Amino acid sequence: MPPIPPTTLLRLEKSARAAAKKSYSPYSRFAVGAAVLADSGKIYIGCNVENASYGLCNCAERTAIFSAAAAGTRKLTAVLIYTPTKTPTAPCGACRQVINEFGPHARVIAVCDSPARLDTTLDALLPGAFGPQSLRAGAAQQ
Ligand code: THU
């Protein structure tokens, strides 16, 4: 994966910070903003959107990824998450799985309100992932 220019990373971070301001999180009071980078260079944003039926809460990462997918994106090169916390917040398991669908080798960065940051890859966060290739492997056995 080619390196992502620092200016693009800065744009991603600003986008995720702005997205967190739109968070609808009256139940957890935990605001999350996410920005994803498509292979086209376009950035898509998302925030967490909660629901009175708690199980229907949607994470910021998935909001951003579904928005990118709805715009036709099928390849993600980076996911950046912002939380207004002292330590960075890594994506939850469900979001790791959803990132894997479109960005199995994506860079994953989490920033917060301190200089601490997480800068890793989806490969490192979800080793041995179940993905499209798993279904193809199953079909080959039939
Ligand atoms: N949340 C995210 O938006 N992303 C994550 O990766 C972890 C959790 C949200 C879901 C819920 O609205 C709130 O944070 C508390 O779990």
PDB file of N, CA, C and O in Angstrom, residues 52-104:
ATOM      1  N   ALA A  52     -32.928   4.218  20.798  1.00  0.00           N
ATOM      2  CA  ALA A  52     -33.555   3.854  22.072  1.00  0.00           C
ATOM      3  C   ALA A  52     -33.579   2.336  22.238  1.00  0.00           C
ATOM      4  O   ALA A  52     -33.552   1.827  23.358  1.00  0.00           O
ATOM      5  N   SER A  53     -33.608   1.624  21.122  1.00  0.00           N
ATOM      6  CA  SER A  53     -33.429   0.169  21.144  1.00  0.00           C
ATOM      7  C   SER A  53     -31.931  -0.054  21.007  1.00  0.00           C
ATOM      8  O   SER A  53     -31.375  -0.059  19.900  1.00  0.00           O
ATOM      9  N   TYR A  54     -31.243  -0.149  22.161  1.00  0.00           N
ATOM     10  CA  TYR A  54     -29.775  -0.036  22.208  1.00  0.00           C
ATOM     11  C   TYR A  54     -29.013  -0.884  21.186  1.00  0.00           C
ATOM     12  O   TYR A  54     -27.994  -0.477  20.660  1.00  0.00           O
ATOM     13  N   GLY A  55     -29.524  -2.065  20.918  1.00  0.00           N
ATOM     14  CA  GLY A  55     -28.813  -2.974  20.020  1.00  0.00           C
ATOM     15  C   GLY A  55     -28.713  -2.456  18.595  1.00  0.00           C
ATOM     16  O   GLY A  55     -27.956  -2.994  17.793  1.00  0.00           O
ATOM     17  N   LEU A  56     -29.468  -1.430  18.293  1.00  0.00           N
ATOM     18  CA  LEU A  56     -29.455  -0.890  16.923  1.00  0.00           C
ATOM     19  C   LEU A  56     -28.468   0.261  16.753  1.00  0.00           C
ATOM     20  O   LEU A  56     -28.419   0.874  15.688  1.00  0.00           O
ATOM     21  N   CYS A  57     -27.679   0.550  17.791  1.00  0.00           N
ATOM     22  CA  CYS A  57     -26.689   1.631  17.683  1.00  0.00           C
ATOM     23  C   CYS A  57     -25.701   1.312  16.564  1.00  0.00           C
ATOM     24  O   CYS A  57     -25.289   0.163  16.405  1.00  0.00           O
ATOM     25  N   ASN A  58     -25.341   2.314  15.791  1.00  0.00           N
ATOM     26  CA  ASN A  58     -24.368   2.114  14.708  1.00  0.00           C
ATOM     27  C   ASN A  58     -23.095   2.910  14.990  1.00  0.00           C
ATOM     28  O   ASN A  58     -23.156   4.102  15.303  1.00  0.00           O
ATOM     29  N   CYS A  59     -21.969   2.251  14.866  1.00  0.00           N
ATOM     30  CA  CYS A  59     -20.682   2.904  15.130  1.00  0.00           C
ATOM     31  C   CYS A  59     -20.329   3.905  14.036  1.00  0.00           C
ATOM     32  O   CYS A  59     -20.766   3.774  12.884  1.00  0.00           O
ATOM     33  N   ALA A  60     -19.479   4.850  14.399  1.00  0.00           N
ATOM     34  CA  ALA A  60     -19.037   5.892  13.469  1.00  0.00           C
ATOM     35  C   ALA A  60     -18.339   5.297  12.244  1.00  0.00           C
ATOM     36  O   ALA A  60     -18.569   5.731  11.112  1.00  0.00           O
ATOM     37  N   GLU A  61     -17.500   4.290  12.471  1.00  0.00           N
ATOM     38  CA  GLU A  61     -16.750   3.691  11.358  1.00  0.00           C
ATOM     39  C   GLU A  61     -17.700   3.105  10.330  1.00  0.00           C
ATOM     40  O   GLU A  61     -17.530   3.251   9.131  1.00  0.00           O
ATOM     41  N   ARG A  62     -18.718   2.372  10.844  1.00  0.00           N
ATOM     42  CA  ARG A  62     -19.644   1.729   9.911  1.00  0.00           C
ATOM     43  C   ARG A  62     -20.510   2.764   9.195  1.00  0.00           C
ATOM     44  O   ARG A  62     -20.804   2.613   8.012  1.00  0.00           O
ATOM     45  N   THR A  63     -20.881   3.838   9.876  1.00  0.00           N
ATOM     46  CA  THR A  63     -21.638   4.896   9.204  1.00  0.00           C
ATOM     47  C   THR A  63     -20.817   5.430   8.034  1.00  0.00           C
ATOM     48  O   THR A  63     -21.324   5.600   6.917  1.00  0.00           O
ATOM     49  N   ALA A  64     -19.531   5.683   8.282  1.00  0.00           N
ATOM     50  CA  ALA A  64     -18.653   6.235   7.240  1.00  0.00           C
ATOM     51  C   ALA A  64     -18.458   5.241   6.100  1.00  0.00           C
ATOM     52  O   ALA A  64     -18.522   5.604   4.914  1.00  0.00           O
ATOM     53  N   ILE A  65     -18.239   3.981   6.445  1.00  0.00           N
ATOM     54  CA  ILE A  65     -17.978   2.965   5.405  1.00  0.00           C
ATOM     55  C   ILE A  65     -19.220   2.716   4.565  1.00  0.00           C
ATOM     56  O   ILE A  65     -19.144   2.591   3.339  1.00  0.00           O
ATOM     57  N   PHE A  66     -20.385   2.687   5.196  1.00  0.00           N
ATOM     58  CA  PHE A  66     -21.621   2.455   4.432  1.00  0.00           C
ATOM     59  C   PHE A  66     -21.909   3.653   3.521  1.00  0.00           C
ATOM     60  O   PHE A  66     -22.424   3.491   2.418  1.00  0.00           O
ATOM     61  N   SER A  67     -21.560   4.823   3.988  1.00  0.00           N
ATOM     62  CA  SER A  67     -21.733   6.015   3.153  1.00  0.00           C
ATOM     63  C   SER A  67     -20.813   5.934   1.927  1.00  0.00           C
ATOM     64  O   SER A  67     -21.234   6.218   0.792  1.00  0.00           O
ATOM     65  N   ALA A  68     -19.565   5.508   2.158  1.00  0.00           N
ATOM     66  CA  ALA A  68     -18.612   5.344   1.050  1.00  0.00           C
ATOM     67  C   ALA A  68     -19.121   4.282   0.077  1.00  0.00           C
ATOM     68  O   ALA A  68     -19.082   4.473  -1.148  1.00  0.00           O
ATOM     69  N   ALA A  69     -19.619   3.164   0.619  1.00  0.00           N
ATOM     70  CA  ALA A  69     -20.115   2.078  -0.234  1.00  0.00           C
ATOM     71  C   ALA A  69     -21.309   2.541  -1.052  1.00  0.00           C
ATOM     72  O   ALA A  69     -21.426   2.222  -2.244  1.00  0.00           O
ATOM     73  N   ALA A  70     -22.192   3.325  -0.422  1.00  0.00           N
ATOM     74  CA  ALA A  70     -23.385   3.811  -1.129  1.00  0.00           C
ATOM     75  C   ALA A  70     -23.013   4.779  -2.247  1.00  0.00           C
ATOM     76  O   ALA A  70     -23.775   4.949  -3.206  1.00  0.00           O
ATOM     77  N   ALA A  71     -21.837   5.396  -2.130  1.00  0.00           N
ATOM     78  CA  ALA A  71     -21.367   6.303  -3.183  1.00  0.00           C
ATOM     79  C   ALA A  71     -20.597   5.530  -4.262  1.00  0.00           C
ATOM     80  O   ALA A  71     -20.077   6.131  -5.205  1.00  0.00           O
ATOM     81  N   GLY A  72     -20.495   4.213  -4.106  1.00  0.00           N
ATOM     82  CA  GLY A  72     -19.846   3.391  -5.142  1.00  0.00           C
ATOM     83  C   GLY A  72     -18.452   2.931  -4.799  1.00  0.00           C
ATOM     84  O   GLY A  72     -17.838   2.182  -5.555  1.00  0.00           O
ATOM     85  N   THR A  73     -17.922   3.370  -3.651  1.00  0.00           N
ATOM     86  CA  THR A  73     -16.566   2.961  -3.256  1.00  0.00           C
ATOM     87  C   THR A  73     -16.513   1.482  -2.909  1.00  0.00           C
ATOM     88  O   THR A  73     -17.392   0.969  -2.226  1.00  0.00           O
ATOM     89  N   ARG A  74     -15.463   0.823  -3.377  1.00  0.00           N
ATOM     90  CA  ARG A  74     -15.273  -0.590  -3.033  1.00  0.00           C
ATOM     91  C   ARG A  74     -13.891  -0.848  -2.456  1.00  0.00           C
ATOM     92  O   ARG A  74     -13.553  -1.974  -2.112  1.00  0.00           O
ATOM     93  N   LYS A  75     -13.070   0.202  -2.374  1.00  0.00           N
ATOM     94  CA  LYS A  75     -11.718   0.019  -1.838  1.00  0.00           C
ATOM     95  C   LYS A  75     -11.356   1.169  -0.902  1.00  0.00           C
ATOM     96  O   LYS A  75     -11.404   2.342  -1.318  1.00  0.00           O
ATOM     97  N   LEU A  76     -11.031   0.807   0.322  1.00  0.00           N
ATOM     98  CA  LEU A  76     -10.631   1.803   1.311  1.00  0.00           C
ATOM     99  C   LEU A  76      -9.155   1.652   1.628  1.00  0.00           C
ATOM    100  O   LEU A  76      -8.666   0.524   1.791  1.00  0.00           O
ATOM    101  N   THR A  77      -8.458   2.786   1.722  1.00  0.00           N
ATOM    102  CA  THR A  77      -7.035   2.707   2.035  1.00  0.00           C
ATOM    103  C   THR A  77      -6.729   3.137   3.472  1.00  0.00           C
ATOM    104  O   THR A  77      -5.680   2.780   4.002  1.00  0.00           O
ATOM    105  N   ALA A  78      -7.657   3.889   4.080  1.00  0.00           N
ATOM    106  CA  ALA A  78      -7.418   4.302   5.471  1.00  0.00           C
ATOM    107  C   ALA A  78      -8.730   4.581   6.191  1.00  0.00           C
ATOM    108  O   ALA A  78      -9.725   4.971   5.578  1.00  0.00           O
ATOM    109  N   VAL A  79      -8.688   4.347   7.485  1.00  0.00           N
ATOM    110  CA  VAL A  79      -9.827   4.651   8.371  1.00  0.00           C
ATOM    111  C   VAL A  79      -9.244   5.418   9.542  1.00  0.00           C
ATOM    112  O   VAL A  79      -8.269   4.974  10.156  1.00  0.00           O
ATOM    113  N   LEU A  80      -9.814   6.579   9.830  1.00  0.00           N
ATOM    114  CA  LEU A  80      -9.326   7.368  10.970  1.00  0.00           C
ATOM    115  C   LEU A  80     -10.485   7.619  11.922  1.00  0.00           C
ATOM    116  O   LEU A  80     -11.571   8.027  11.502  1.00  0.00           O
ATOM    117  N   ILE A  81     -10.246   7.357  13.195  1.00  0.00           N
ATOM    118  CA  ILE A  81     -11.282   7.462  14.229  1.00  0.00           C
ATOM    119  C   ILE A  81     -10.870   8.542  15.228  1.00  0.00           C
ATOM    120  O   ILE A  81      -9.714   8.574  15.680  1.00  0.00           O
ATOM    121  N   TYR A  82     -11.826   9.381  15.573  1.00  0.00           N
ATOM    122  CA  TYR A  82     -11.566  10.395  16.612  1.00  0.00           C
ATOM    123  C   TYR A  82     -12.547  10.216  17.750  1.00  0.00           C
ATOM    124  O   TYR A  82     -13.751  10.057  17.527  1.00  0.00           O
ATOM    125  N   THR A  83     -12.034  10.231  18.974  1.00  0.00           N
ATOM    126  CA  THR A  83     -12.899  10.288  20.155  1.00  0.00           C
ATOM    127  C   THR A  83     -12.377  11.399  21.075  1.00  0.00           C
ATOM    128  O   THR A  83     -11.157  11.589  21.194  1.00  0.00           O
ATOM    129  N   PRO A  84     -13.274  12.127  21.720  1.00  0.00           N
ATOM    130  CA  PRO A  84     -12.855  13.190  22.638  1.00  0.00           C
ATOM    131  C   PRO A  84     -12.445  12.604  23.984  1.00  0.00           C
ATOM    132  O   PRO A  84     -13.075  12.848  25.018  1.00  0.00           O
ATOM    133  N   THR A  85     -11.394  11.821  23.954  1.00  0.00           N
ATOM    134  CA  THR A  85     -10.916  11.093  25.132  1.00  0.00           C
ATOM    135  C   THR A  85      -9.417  11.365  25.319  1.00  0.00           C
ATOM    136  O   THR A  85      -8.797  12.003  24.474  1.00  0.00           O
ATOM    137  N   LYS A  86      -8.875  10.826  26.420  1.00  0.00           N
ATOM    138  CA  LYS A  86      -7.437  11.036  26.668  1.00  0.00           C
ATOM    139  C   LYS A  86      -6.587   9.996  25.953  1.00  0.00           C
ATOM    140  O   LYS A  86      -5.390  10.196  25.742  1.00  0.00           O
ATOM    141  N   THR A  87      -7.207   8.869  25.651  1.00  0.00           N
ATOM    142  CA  THR A  87      -6.489   7.810  24.934  1.00  0.00           C
ATOM    143  C   THR A  87      -7.252   7.474  23.654  1.00  0.00           C
ATOM    144  O   THR A  87      -8.478   7.623  23.605  1.00  0.00           O
ATOM    145  N   PRO A  88      -6.546   7.036  22.619  1.00  0.00           N
ATOM    146  CA  PRO A  88      -7.238   6.729  21.361  1.00  0.00           C
ATOM    147  C   PRO A  88      -8.131   5.501  21.507  1.00  0.00           C
ATOM    148  O   PRO A  88      -7.882   4.636  22.346  1.00  0.00           O
ATOM    149  N   THR A  89      -9.171   5.450  20.688  1.00  0.00           N
ATOM    150  CA  THR A  89     -10.143   4.351  20.740  1.00  0.00           C
ATOM    151  C   THR A  89      -9.986   3.465  19.507  1.00  0.00           C
ATOM    152  O   THR A  89     -10.186   3.930  18.378  1.00  0.00           O
ATOM    153  N   ALA A  90      -9.665   2.218  19.718  1.00  0.00           N
ATOM    154  CA  ALA A  90      -9.533   1.272  18.600  1.00  0.00           C
ATOM    155  C   ALA A  90     -10.923   0.858  18.130  1.00  0.00           C
ATOM    156  O   ALA A  90     -11.868   0.843  18.918  1.00  0.00           O
ATOM    157  N   PRO A  91     -11.069   0.530  16.846  1.00  0.00           N
ATOM    158  CA  PRO A  91     -12.391   0.114  16.353  1.00  0.00           C
ATOM    159  C   PRO A  91     -12.861  -1.184  17.011  1.00  0.00           C
ATOM    160  O   PRO A  91     -12.056  -2.073  17.289  1.00  0.00           O
ATOM    161  N   CYS A  92     -14.175  -1.284  17.229  1.00  0.00           N
ATOM    162  CA  CYS A  92     -14.738  -2.492  17.848  1.00  0.00           C
ATOM    163  C   CYS A  92     -14.632  -3.668  16.870  1.00  0.00           C
ATOM    164  O   CYS A  92     -14.333  -3.491  15.682  1.00  0.00           O
ATOM    165  N   GLY A  93     -14.897  -4.840  17.358  1.00  0.00           N
ATOM    166  CA  GLY A  93     -14.778  -6.043  16.532  1.00  0.00           C
ATOM    167  C   GLY A  93     -15.663  -6.014  15.303  1.00  0.00           C
ATOM    168  O   GLY A  93     -15.238  -6.403  14.203  1.00  0.00           O
ATOM    169  N   ALA A  94     -16.903  -5.555  15.483  1.00  0.00           N
ATOM    170  CA  ALA A  94     -17.830  -5.511  14.338  1.00  0.00           C
ATOM    171  C   ALA A  94     -17.289  -4.573  13.263  1.00  0.00           C
ATOM    172  O   ALA A  94     -17.337  -4.884  12.065  1.00  0.00           O
ATOM    173  N   CYS A  95     -16.756  -3.444  13.687  1.00  0.00           N
ATOM    174  CA  CYS A  95     -16.220  -2.487  12.708  1.00  0.00           C
ATOM    175  C   CYS A  95     -14.973  -3.028  12.029  1.00  0.00           C
ATOM    176  O   CYS A  95     -14.749  -2.797  10.840  1.00  0.00           O
ATOM    177  N   ARG A  96     -14.160  -3.775  12.758  1.00  0.00           N
ATOM    178  CA  ARG A  96     -12.976  -4.401  12.123  1.00  0.00           C
ATOM    179  C   ARG A  96     -13.424  -5.314  10.995  1.00  0.00           C
ATOM    180  O   ARG A  96     -12.833  -5.330   9.917  1.00  0.00           O
ATOM    181  N   GLN A  97     -14.486  -6.069  11.244  1.00  0.00           N
ATOM    182  CA  GLN A  97     -15.003  -6.976  10.227  1.00  0.00           C
ATOM    183  C   GLN A  97     -15.510  -6.204   9.010  1.00  0.00           C
ATOM    184  O   GLN A  97     -15.293  -6.598   7.863  1.00  0.00           O
ATOM    185  N   VAL A  98     -16.191  -5.091   9.263  1.00  0.00           N
ATOM    186  CA  VAL A  98     -16.731  -4.290   8.150  1.00  0.00           C
ATOM    187  C   VAL A  98     -15.600  -3.586   7.393  1.00  0.00           C
ATOM    188  O   VAL A  98     -15.626  -3.505   6.164  1.00  0.00           O
ATOM    189  N   ILE A  99     -14.570  -3.138   8.097  1.00  0.00           N
ATOM    190  CA  ILE A  99     -13.411  -2.540   7.413  1.00  0.00           C
ATOM    191  C   ILE A  99     -12.773  -3.592   6.499  1.00  0.00           C
ATOM    192  O   ILE A  99     -12.388  -3.311   5.366  1.00  0.00           O
ATOM    193  N   ASN A 100     -12.719  -4.831   6.990  1.00  0.00           N
ATOM    194  CA  ASN A 100     -12.080  -5.907   6.227  1.00  0.00           C
ATOM    195  C   ASN A 100     -12.710  -6.103   4.849  1.00  0.00           C
ATOM    196  O   ASN A 100     -12.026  -6.443   3.882  1.00  0.00           O
ATOM    197  N   GLU A 101     -14.007  -5.873   4.753  1.00  0.00           N
ATOM    198  CA  GLU A 101     -14.705  -6.101   3.481  1.00  0.00           C
ATOM    199  C   GLU A 101     -14.147  -5.217   2.358  1.00  0.00           C
ATOM    200  O   GLU A 101     -14.005  -5.658   1.220  1.00  0.00           O
ATOM    201  N   PHE A 102     -13.850  -3.965   2.693  1.00  0.00           N
ATOM    202  CA  PHE A 102     -13.407  -3.004   1.671  1.00  0.00           C
ATOM    203  C   PHE A 102     -11.948  -2.555   1.832  1.00  0.00           C
ATOM    204  O   PHE A 102     -11.410  -1.923   0.925  1.00  0.00           O
ATOM    205  N   GLY A 103     -11.368  -2.852   2.993  1.00  0.00           N
ATOM    206  CA  GLY A 103      -9.983  -2.404   3.213  1.00  0.00           C
ATOM    207  C   GLY A 103      -9.201  -3.399   4.047  1.00  0.00           C
ATOM    208  O   GLY A 103      -8.717  -3.068   5.136  1.00  0.00           O
ATOM    209  N   PRO A 104      -9.022  -4.642   3.521  1.00  0.00           N
ATOM    210  CA  PRO A 104      -8.334  -5.656   4.334  1.00  0.00           C
ATOM    211  C   PRO A 104      -6.901  -5.262   4.724  1.00  0.00           C
ATOM    212  O   PRO A 104      -6.367  -5.781   5.689  1.00  0.00           O
TER     213      PRO A 104
END
